[in-house]
Coordinates of C-alpha atoms (C1' of nucleotides) in Angstrom, one line a residue:
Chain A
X295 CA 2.6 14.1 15.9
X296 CA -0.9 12.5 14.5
X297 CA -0.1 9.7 12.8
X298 CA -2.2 7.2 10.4
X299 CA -4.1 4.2 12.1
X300 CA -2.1 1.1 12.9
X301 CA -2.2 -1.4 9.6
X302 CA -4.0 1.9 7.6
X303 CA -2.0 3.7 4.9
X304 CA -1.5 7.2 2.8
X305 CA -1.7 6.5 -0.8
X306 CA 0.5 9.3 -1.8
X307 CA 0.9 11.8 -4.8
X308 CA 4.0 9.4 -6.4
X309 CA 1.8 6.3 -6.2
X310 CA -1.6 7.1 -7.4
X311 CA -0.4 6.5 -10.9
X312 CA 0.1 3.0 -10.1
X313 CA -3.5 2.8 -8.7
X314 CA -5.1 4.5 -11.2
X315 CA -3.5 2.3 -14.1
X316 CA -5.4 -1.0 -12.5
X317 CA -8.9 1.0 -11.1
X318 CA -8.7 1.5 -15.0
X319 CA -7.7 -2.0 -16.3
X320 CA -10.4 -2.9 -14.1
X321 CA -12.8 -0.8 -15.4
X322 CA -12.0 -1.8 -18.7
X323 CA -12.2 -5.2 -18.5
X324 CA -15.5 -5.1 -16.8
X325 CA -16.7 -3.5 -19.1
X326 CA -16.0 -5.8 -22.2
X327 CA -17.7 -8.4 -19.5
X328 CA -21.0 -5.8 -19.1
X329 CA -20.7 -5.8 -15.8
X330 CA -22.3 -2.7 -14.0
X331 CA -20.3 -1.2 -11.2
X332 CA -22.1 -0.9 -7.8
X333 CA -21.5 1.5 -4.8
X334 CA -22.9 0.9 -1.4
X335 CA -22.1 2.5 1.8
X336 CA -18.9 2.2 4.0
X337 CA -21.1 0.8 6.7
X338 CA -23.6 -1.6 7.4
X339 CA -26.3 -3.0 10.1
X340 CA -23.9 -5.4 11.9
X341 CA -26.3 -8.4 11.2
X342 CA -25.8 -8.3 7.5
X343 CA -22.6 -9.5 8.3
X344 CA -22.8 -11.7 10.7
X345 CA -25.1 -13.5 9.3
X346 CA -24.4 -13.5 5.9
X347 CA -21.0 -14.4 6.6
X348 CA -21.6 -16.5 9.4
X349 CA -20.5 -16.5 13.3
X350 CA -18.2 -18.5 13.6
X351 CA -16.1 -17.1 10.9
X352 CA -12.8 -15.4 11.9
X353 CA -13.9 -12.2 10.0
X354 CA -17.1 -12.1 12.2
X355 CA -16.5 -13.4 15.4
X356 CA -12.9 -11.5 16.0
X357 CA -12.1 -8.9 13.0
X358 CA -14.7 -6.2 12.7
X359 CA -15.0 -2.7 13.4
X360 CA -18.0 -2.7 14.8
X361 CA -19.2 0.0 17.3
X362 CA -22.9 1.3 18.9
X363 CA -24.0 4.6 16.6
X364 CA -25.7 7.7 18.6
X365 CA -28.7 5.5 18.8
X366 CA -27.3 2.3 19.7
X367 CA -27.8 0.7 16.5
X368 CA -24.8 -2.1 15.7
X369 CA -22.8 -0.7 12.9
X370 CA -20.2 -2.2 11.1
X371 CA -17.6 -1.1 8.4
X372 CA -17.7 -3.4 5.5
X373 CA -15.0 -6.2 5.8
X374 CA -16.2 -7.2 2.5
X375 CA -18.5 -6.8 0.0
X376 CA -20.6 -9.8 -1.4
X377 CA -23.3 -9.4 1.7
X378 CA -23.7 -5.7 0.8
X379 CA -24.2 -6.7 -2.8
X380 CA -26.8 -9.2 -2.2
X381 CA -28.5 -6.9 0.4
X382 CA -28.6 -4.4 -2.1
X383 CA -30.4 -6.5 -5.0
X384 CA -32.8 -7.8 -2.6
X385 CA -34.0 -4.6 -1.3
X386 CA -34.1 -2.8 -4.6
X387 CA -35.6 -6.1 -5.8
X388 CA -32.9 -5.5 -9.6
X389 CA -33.5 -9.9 -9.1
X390 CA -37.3 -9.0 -10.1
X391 CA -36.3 -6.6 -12.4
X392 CA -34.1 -8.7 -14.5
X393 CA -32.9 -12.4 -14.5
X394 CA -29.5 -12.1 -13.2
X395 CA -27.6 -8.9 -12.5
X396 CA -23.8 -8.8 -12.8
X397 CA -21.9 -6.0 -10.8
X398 CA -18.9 -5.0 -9.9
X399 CA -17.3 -2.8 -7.5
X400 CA -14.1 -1.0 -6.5
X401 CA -14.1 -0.4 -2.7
X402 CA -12.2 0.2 1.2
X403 CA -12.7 -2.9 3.3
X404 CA -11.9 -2.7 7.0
X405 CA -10.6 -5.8 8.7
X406 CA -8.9 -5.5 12.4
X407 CA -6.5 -8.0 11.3
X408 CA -2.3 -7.7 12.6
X409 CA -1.2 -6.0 10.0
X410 CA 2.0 -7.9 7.9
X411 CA 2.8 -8.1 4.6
X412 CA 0.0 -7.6 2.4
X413 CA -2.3 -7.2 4.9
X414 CA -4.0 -3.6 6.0
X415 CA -6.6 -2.8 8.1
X416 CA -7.8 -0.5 6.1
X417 CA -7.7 -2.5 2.2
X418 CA -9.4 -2.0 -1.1
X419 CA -10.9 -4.9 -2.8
X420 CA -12.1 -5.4 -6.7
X421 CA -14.5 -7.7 -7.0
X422 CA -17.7 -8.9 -9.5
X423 CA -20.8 -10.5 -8.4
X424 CA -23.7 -12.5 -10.6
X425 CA -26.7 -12.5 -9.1
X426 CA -30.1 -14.7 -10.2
X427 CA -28.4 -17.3 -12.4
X428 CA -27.1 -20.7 -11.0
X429 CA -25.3 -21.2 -14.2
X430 CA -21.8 -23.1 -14.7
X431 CA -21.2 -21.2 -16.8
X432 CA -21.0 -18.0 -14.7
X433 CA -19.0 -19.8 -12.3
X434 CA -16.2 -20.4 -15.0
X435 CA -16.7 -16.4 -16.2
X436 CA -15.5 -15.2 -12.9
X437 CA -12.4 -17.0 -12.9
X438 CA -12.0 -16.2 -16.6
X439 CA -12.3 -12.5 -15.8
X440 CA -10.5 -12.4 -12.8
X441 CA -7.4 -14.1 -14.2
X442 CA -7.5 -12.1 -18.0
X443 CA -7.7 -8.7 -15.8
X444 CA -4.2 -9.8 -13.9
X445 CA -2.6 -11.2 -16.8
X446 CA -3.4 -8.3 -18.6
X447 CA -1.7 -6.5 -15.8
X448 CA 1.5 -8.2 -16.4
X449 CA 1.6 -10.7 -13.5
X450 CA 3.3 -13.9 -14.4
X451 CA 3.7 -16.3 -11.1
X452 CA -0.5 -16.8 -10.5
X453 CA -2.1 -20.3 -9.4
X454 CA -5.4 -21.1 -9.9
X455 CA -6.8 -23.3 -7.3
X456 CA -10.5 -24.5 -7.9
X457 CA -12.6 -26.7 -6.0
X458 CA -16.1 -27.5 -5.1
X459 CA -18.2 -27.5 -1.7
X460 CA -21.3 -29.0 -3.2
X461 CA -24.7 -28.3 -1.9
X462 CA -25.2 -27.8 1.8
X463 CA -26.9 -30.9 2.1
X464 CA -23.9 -32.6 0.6
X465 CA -21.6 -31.0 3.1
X466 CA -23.7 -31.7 5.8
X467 CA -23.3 -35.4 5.4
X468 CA -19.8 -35.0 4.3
X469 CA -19.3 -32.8 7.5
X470 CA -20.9 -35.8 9.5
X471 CA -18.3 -38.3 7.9
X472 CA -15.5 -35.8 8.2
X473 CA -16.5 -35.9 12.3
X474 CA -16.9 -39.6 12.4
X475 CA -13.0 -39.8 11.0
X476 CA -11.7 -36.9 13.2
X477 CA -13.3 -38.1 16.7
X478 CA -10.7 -41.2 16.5
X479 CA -8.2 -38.6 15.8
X480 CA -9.3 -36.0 18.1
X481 CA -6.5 -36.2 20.6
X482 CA -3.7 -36.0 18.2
X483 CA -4.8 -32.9 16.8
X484 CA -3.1 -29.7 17.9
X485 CA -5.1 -27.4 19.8
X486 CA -6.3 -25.1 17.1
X487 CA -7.3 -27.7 15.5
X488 CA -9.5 -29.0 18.1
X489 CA -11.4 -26.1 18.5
X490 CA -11.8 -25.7 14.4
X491 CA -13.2 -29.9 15.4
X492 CA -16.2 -27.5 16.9
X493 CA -16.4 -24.7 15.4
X494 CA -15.3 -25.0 11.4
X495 CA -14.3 -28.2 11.3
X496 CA -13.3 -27.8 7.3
X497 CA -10.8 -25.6 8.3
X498 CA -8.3 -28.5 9.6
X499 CA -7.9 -29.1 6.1
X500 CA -6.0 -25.8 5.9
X501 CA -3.7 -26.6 9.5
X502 CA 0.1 -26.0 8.7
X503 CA 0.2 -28.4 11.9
X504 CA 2.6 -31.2 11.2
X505 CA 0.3 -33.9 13.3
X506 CA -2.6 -32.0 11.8
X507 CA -1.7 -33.2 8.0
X508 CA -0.7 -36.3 8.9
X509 CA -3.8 -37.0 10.5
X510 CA -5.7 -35.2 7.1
X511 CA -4.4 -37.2 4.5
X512 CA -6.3 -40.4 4.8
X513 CA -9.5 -37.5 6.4
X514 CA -12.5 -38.6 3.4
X515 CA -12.9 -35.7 1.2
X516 CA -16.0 -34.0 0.2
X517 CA -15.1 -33.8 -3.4
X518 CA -15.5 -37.9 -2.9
X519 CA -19.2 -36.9 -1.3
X520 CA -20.6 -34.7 -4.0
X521 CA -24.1 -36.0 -5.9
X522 CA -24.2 -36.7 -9.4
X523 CA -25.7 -33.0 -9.8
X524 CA -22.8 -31.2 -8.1
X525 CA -20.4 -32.9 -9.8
X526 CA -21.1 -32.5 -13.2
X527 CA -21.4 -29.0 -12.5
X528 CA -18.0 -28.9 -11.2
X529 CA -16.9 -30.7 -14.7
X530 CA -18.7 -28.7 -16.8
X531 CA -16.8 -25.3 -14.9
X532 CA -13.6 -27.4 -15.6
X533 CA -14.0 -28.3 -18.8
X534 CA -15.2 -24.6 -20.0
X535 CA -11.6 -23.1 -17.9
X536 CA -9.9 -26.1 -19.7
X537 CA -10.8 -25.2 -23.2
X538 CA -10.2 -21.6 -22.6
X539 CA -6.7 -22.4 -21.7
X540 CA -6.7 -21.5 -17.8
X541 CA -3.8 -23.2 -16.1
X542 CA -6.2 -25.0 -12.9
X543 CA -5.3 -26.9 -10.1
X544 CA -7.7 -28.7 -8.4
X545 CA -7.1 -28.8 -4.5
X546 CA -9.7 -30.3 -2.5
X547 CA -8.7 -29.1 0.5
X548 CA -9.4 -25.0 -0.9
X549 CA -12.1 -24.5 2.1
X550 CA -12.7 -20.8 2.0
X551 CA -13.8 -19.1 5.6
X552 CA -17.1 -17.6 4.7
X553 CA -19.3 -19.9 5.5
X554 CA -21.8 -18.8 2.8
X555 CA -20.1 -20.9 -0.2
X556 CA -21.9 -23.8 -2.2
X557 CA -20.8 -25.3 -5.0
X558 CA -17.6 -24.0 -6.9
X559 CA -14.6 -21.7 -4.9
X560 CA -11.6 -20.7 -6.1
X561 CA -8.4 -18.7 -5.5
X562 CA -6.2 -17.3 -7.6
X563 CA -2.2 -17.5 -5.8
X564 CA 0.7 -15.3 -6.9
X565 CA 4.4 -16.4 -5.9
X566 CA 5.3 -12.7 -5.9
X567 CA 4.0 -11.5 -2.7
X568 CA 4.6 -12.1 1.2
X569 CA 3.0 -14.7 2.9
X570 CA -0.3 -13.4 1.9
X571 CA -0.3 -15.0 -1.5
X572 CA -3.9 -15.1 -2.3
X573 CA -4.6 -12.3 -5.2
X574 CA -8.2 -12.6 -5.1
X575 CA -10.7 -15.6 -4.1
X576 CA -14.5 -16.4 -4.3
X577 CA -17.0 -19.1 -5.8
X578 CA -20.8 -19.7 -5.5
X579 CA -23.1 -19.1 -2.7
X580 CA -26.8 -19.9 -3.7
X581 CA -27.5 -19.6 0.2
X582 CA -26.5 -16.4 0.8
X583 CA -29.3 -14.4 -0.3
X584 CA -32.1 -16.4 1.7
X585 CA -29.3 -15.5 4.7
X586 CA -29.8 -12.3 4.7
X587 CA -33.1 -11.4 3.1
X588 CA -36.5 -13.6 2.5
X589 CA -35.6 -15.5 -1.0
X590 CA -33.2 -18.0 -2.5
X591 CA -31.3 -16.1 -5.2
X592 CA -27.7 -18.0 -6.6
X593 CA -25.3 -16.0 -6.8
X594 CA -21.5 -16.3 -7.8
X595 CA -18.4 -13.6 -7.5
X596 CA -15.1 -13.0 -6.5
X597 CA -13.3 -10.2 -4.9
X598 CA -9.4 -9.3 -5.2
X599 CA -7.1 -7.3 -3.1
X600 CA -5.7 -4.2 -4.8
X601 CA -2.8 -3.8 -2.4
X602 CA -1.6 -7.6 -3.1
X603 CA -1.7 -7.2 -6.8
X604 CA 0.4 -3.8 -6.4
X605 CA 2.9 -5.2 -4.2
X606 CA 2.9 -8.6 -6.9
X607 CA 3.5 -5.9 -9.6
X608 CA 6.4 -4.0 -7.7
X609 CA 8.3 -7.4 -7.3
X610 CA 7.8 -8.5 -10.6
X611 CA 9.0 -4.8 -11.7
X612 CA 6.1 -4.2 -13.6
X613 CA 5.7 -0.1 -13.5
X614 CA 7.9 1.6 -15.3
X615 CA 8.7 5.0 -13.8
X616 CA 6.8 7.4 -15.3
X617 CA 7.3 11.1 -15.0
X618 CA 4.5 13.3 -15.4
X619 CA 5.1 16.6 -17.4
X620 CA 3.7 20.2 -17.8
X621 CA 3.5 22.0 -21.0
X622 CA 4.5 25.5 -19.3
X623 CA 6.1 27.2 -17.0
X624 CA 6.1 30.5 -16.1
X625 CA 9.1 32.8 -15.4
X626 CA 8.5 35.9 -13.6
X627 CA 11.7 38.0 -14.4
X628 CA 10.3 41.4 -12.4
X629 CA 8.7 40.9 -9.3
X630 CA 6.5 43.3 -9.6
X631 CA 4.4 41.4 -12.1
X632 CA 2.9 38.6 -9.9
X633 CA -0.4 39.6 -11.0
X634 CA 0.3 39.5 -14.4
X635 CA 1.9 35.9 -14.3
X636 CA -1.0 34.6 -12.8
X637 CA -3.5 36.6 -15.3
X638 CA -1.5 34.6 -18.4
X639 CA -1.5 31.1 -16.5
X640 CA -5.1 31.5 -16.1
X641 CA -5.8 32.4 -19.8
X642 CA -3.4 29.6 -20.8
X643 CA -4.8 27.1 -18.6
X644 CA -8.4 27.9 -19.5
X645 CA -6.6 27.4 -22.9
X646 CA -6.3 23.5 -21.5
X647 CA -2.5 24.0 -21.2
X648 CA -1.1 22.2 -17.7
X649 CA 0.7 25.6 -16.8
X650 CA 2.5 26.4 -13.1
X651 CA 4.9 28.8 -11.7
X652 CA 6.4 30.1 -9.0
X653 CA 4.3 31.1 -5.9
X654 CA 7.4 31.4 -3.7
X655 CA 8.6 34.7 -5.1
X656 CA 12.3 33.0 -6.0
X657 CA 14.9 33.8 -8.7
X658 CA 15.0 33.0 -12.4
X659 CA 17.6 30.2 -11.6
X660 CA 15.2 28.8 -9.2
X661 CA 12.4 29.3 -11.4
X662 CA 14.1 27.5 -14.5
X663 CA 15.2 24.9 -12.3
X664 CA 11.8 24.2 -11.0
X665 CA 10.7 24.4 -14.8
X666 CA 13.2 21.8 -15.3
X667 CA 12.0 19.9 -12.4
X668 CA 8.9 19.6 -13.0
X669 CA 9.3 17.9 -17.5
X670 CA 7.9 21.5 -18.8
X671 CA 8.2 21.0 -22.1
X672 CA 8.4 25.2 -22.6
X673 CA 8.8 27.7 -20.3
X674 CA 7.3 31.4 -20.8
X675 CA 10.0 34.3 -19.8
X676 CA 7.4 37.9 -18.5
X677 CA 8.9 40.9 -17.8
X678 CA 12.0 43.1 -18.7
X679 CA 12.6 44.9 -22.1
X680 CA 10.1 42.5 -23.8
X681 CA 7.4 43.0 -22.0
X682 CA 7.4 46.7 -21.9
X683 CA 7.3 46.3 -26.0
X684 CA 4.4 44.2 -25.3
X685 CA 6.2 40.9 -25.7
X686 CA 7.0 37.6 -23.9
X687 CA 10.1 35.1 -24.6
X688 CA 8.8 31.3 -24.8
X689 CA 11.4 29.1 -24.7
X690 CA 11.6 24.8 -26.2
X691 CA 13.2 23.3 -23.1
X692 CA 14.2 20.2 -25.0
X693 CA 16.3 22.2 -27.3
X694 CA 16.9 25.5 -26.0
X695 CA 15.1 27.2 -28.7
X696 CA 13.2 31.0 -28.1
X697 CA 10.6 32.8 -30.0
X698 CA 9.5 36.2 -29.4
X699 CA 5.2 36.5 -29.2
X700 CA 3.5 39.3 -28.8
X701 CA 1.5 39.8 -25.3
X702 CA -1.9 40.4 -27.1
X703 CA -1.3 36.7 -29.6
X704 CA -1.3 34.3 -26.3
X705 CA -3.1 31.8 -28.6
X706 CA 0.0 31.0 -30.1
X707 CA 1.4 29.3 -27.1
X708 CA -0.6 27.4 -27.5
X709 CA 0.4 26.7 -31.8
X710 CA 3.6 26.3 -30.4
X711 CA 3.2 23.7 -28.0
X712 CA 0.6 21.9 -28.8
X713 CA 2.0 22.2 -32.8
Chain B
rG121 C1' -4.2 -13.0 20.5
rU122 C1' 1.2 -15.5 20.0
rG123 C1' 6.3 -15.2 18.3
rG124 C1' 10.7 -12.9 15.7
rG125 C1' 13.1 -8.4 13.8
rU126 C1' 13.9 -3.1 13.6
rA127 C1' 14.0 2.1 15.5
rU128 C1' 20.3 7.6 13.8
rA129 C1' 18.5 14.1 9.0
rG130 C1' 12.4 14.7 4.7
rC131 C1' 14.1 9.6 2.2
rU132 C1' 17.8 5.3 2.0
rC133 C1' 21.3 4.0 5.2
rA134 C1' 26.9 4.2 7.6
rG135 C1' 28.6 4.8 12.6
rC136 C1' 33.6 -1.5 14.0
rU137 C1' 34.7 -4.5 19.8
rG138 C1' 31.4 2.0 24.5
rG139 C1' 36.0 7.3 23.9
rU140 C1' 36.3 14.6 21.4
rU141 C1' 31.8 19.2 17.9
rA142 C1' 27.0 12.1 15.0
rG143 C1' 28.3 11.2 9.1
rA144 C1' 27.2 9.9 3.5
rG145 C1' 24.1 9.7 -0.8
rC146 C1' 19.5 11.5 -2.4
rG147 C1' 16.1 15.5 -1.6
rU148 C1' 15.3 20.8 0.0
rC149 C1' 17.2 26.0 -0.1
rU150 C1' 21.0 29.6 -1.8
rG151 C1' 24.9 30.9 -4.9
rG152 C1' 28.5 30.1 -9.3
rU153 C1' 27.9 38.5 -11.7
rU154 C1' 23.0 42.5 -14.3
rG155 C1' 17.2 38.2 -17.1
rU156 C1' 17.8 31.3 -18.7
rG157 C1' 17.2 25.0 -16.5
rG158 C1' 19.4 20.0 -17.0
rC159 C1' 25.5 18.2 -16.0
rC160 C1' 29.1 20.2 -12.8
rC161 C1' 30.9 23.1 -8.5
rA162 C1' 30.4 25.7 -3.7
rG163 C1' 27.7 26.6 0.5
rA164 C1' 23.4 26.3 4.0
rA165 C1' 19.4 24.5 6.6
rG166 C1' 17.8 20.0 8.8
rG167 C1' 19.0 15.2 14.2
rU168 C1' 16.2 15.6 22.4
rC169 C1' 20.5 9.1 17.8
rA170 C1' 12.0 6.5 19.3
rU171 C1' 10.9 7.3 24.8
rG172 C1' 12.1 6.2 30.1
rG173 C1' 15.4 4.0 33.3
rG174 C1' 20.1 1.3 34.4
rU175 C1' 25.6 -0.1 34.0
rU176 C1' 30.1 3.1 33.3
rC177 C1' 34.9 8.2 34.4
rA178 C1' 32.3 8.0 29.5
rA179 C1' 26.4 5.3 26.0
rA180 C1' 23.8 6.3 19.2
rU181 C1' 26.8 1.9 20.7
rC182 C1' 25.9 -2.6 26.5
rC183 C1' 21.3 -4.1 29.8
rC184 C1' 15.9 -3.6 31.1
rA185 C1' 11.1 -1.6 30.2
rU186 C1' 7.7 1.1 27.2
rU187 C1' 6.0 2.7 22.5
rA188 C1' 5.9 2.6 17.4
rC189 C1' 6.8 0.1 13.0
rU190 C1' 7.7 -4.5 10.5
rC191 C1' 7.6 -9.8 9.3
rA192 C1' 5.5 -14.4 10.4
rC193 C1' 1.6 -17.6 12.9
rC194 C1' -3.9 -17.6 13.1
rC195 C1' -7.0 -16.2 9.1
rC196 C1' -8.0 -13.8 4.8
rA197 C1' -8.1 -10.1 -0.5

RNA sequence: GUGGGUAUAGCUCAGCUGGUUAGAGCGUCUGGUUGUGGCCCAGAAGGUCAUGGGUUCAAAUCCCAUUACUCACCCCA
């Protein structure tokens, strides 16, 4: 038996609703923001990544499908999105074309990640970017957005967590301080740790390592590093998310594991979900572009992980079940009139009715039960005495209620249900 | 990559300390008189008890290995 890819998954028939509801929401929301949604391909030149994420990032330097094409060219599938984003404004030049271009998209990700809760392989991510406009205040509207689209969902249990990197030169020096501290310490770190010392040394911050935060909690911090510039700019974003009411919490150690941030970052933490709590995350990165293309262009997004915000939904019991319904079915009471049934459904459903019946050649008990199955608000009887006088029976399956109509007035099915 | 857990019908799970033909609920199908659903009732189909070894007179049950799934670490959405 072929089964689905380990840590990929079948979004059945009974659960599309559920999906549909928040690619919706989403929609919506984005819209009311006037962002523009973006598509780009599944796949990309494997630099894009790797450099625009950076190479000593987990994503890039043990989590991507990458594989050689037919003509040996590096290809890999997207493990996110904001490096195909900026790749696409630079080479269709939309940064000439307008001052700042704000997109959004709805998209797979592929990550070769141990699957656990709230964790695929195969994932779809959400996401908005702003590209052109190193503005505060678009820093603040992507954390407005992002947490108005979950409440608006229904989620209750959300963090915010904001902090700020500062410019690379700021975290540079910082980085040098943060060294200086940690070389006294070096020994007592755990071993994850020391290799983070070498290769992402911010990411200590993060060690559940009992030594490790004991060792971090006199470590300088770069928020204490940040010029006059950055940190005003980190005020102003507070003060806007302040005054719009957005519960924050400001955590200096929130290092995120692209390298390509600057500036403000931010994740957005729901208590409703596995271990995996982190609904969605993002923040600036004004290096990014020059990265991956041949100009500086700021930039500022977020991206969110469908399958985390489903699962927060289910445990907050968010989705009512819904039952979907058909407005006919029809019951073939002679067998010899298959054609027939299938003429009148056609008629019906060109009508705009949602009309079904049985393909299975079963009885009228199994058709009427199917009928019942499936919420049909009527059902159509065809065949016997009736038909021969050129009539049908359609029948209220709320209240049990027939009316006789006459084979060549099909239209008023549709009075009748529709009504 | 590292650790823990689980594996019995389409689904959710029983099956106690090893002992006859492996069960339930739900779902599916059929029927409960000629052509009428829901509720109810009756019946049927459906399982190499993940796979391979081992212990034993006897293994779904105990042991080992493999595989799959799952949760957690790492990290991330």
């Amino acid at each position: 038996m072929i089964k689905t890819i380990y840590g990929t998954k079948d979004i059945l028939p009974f659960e599309i609703s559920k999906w549909v509801f928040l690619e919706n929401m989403v929609r919506e929301y984005f819209k009311r923001f006037n962002y523009k949604e973006i598509r780009t391909p599944v796949f990309e030149e494997t630099i894009l990544f790797s450099r625009g994420i950076g190479e000593s990032t987990d994503i890039v330097s043990k989590e991507m499908y990458t594989f050689l094409d037919r003509s040996n060219t590096s290809i890999t599938l997207k493990p996110e999105m904001t490096a195909s984003v900026v790749r696409s404004v630079l080479e269709h030049s939309l940064d000439k074309q307008q001052i700042l271009s704000k997109l959004f998209y709805i998209s797979p990700m592929f990550r070769q990640e141990r699957p656990q809760a709230g964790r695929l392989r195969q994932f779809h991510q959400f996401g908005a970017e702003a590209i052109g406009v190193n503005s505060p205040l678009l820093d603040a509207e992507m954390i407005v957005l992002s947490y108005q689209i979950l409440k608006q969902i229904g989620l209750q249990k959300l963090t915010v967590k904001i902090n700020s990197l500062g410019t690379p030169e700021e975290r540079s020096k910082y980085k040098d301080s943060l060294k200086t501290y940690l070389e006294i310490h070096l020994s007592s770190l755990s071993e994850d740790s020391k290799k983070r010392f070498y290769t992402n040394i911010l990411r200590i911050f993060d060690s559940k390592d009992g030594g490790d935060i004991e060792v971090m909690k006199n470590a300088p911090l770069l928020i204490d590093h940040l010029g006059t510039g950055s940190t005003e700019q980190f005020e102003t974003v507070k003060s806007i998310l302040s005054e719009l009411n957005i519960p924050l919490e400001v955590d200096p150690k929130l290092v995120r594991g692209l390298d390509y941030y600057t500036h403000t970052t931010f994740e957005i933490l729901s208590e409703s979900v596995g271990a995996q709590s982190a609904l969605l995350g993002g923040g600036r990165y004004d290096l990014l572009a020059e990265q991956i293309g041949d100009r500086r262009v700021p930039g500022v997004g977020f991206a969110a992980g469908l399958e985390r915000i489903l699962l927060a939904c289910e445990n907050e019991k968010l989705f009512a079940p819904e039952s979907d319904k058909i407005d006919l079915y029809l019951i073939r009471l002679d067998k010899e009139l298959l054609v027939e049934v299938g003429l009148i459904a056609n008629r019906l459903r060109a009508e705009g009715l949602i009309v079904e019946f049985d393909y299975a050649d079963r009885s009228v008990k199994a058709q009427m039960r199917e009928a019942n199955k499936l919420n049909s608000s009527h059902s159509l009887f065809i065949g016997g005495e009736e038909y021969k006088d050129g009539k049908l029976l359609l029948k209220n399956m709320n209240d049990g209620d027939q009316v006789v109509i006459n084979k060549d007035e099909i239209h008023k099915i549709l009075n009748v249900i529709k009504g």
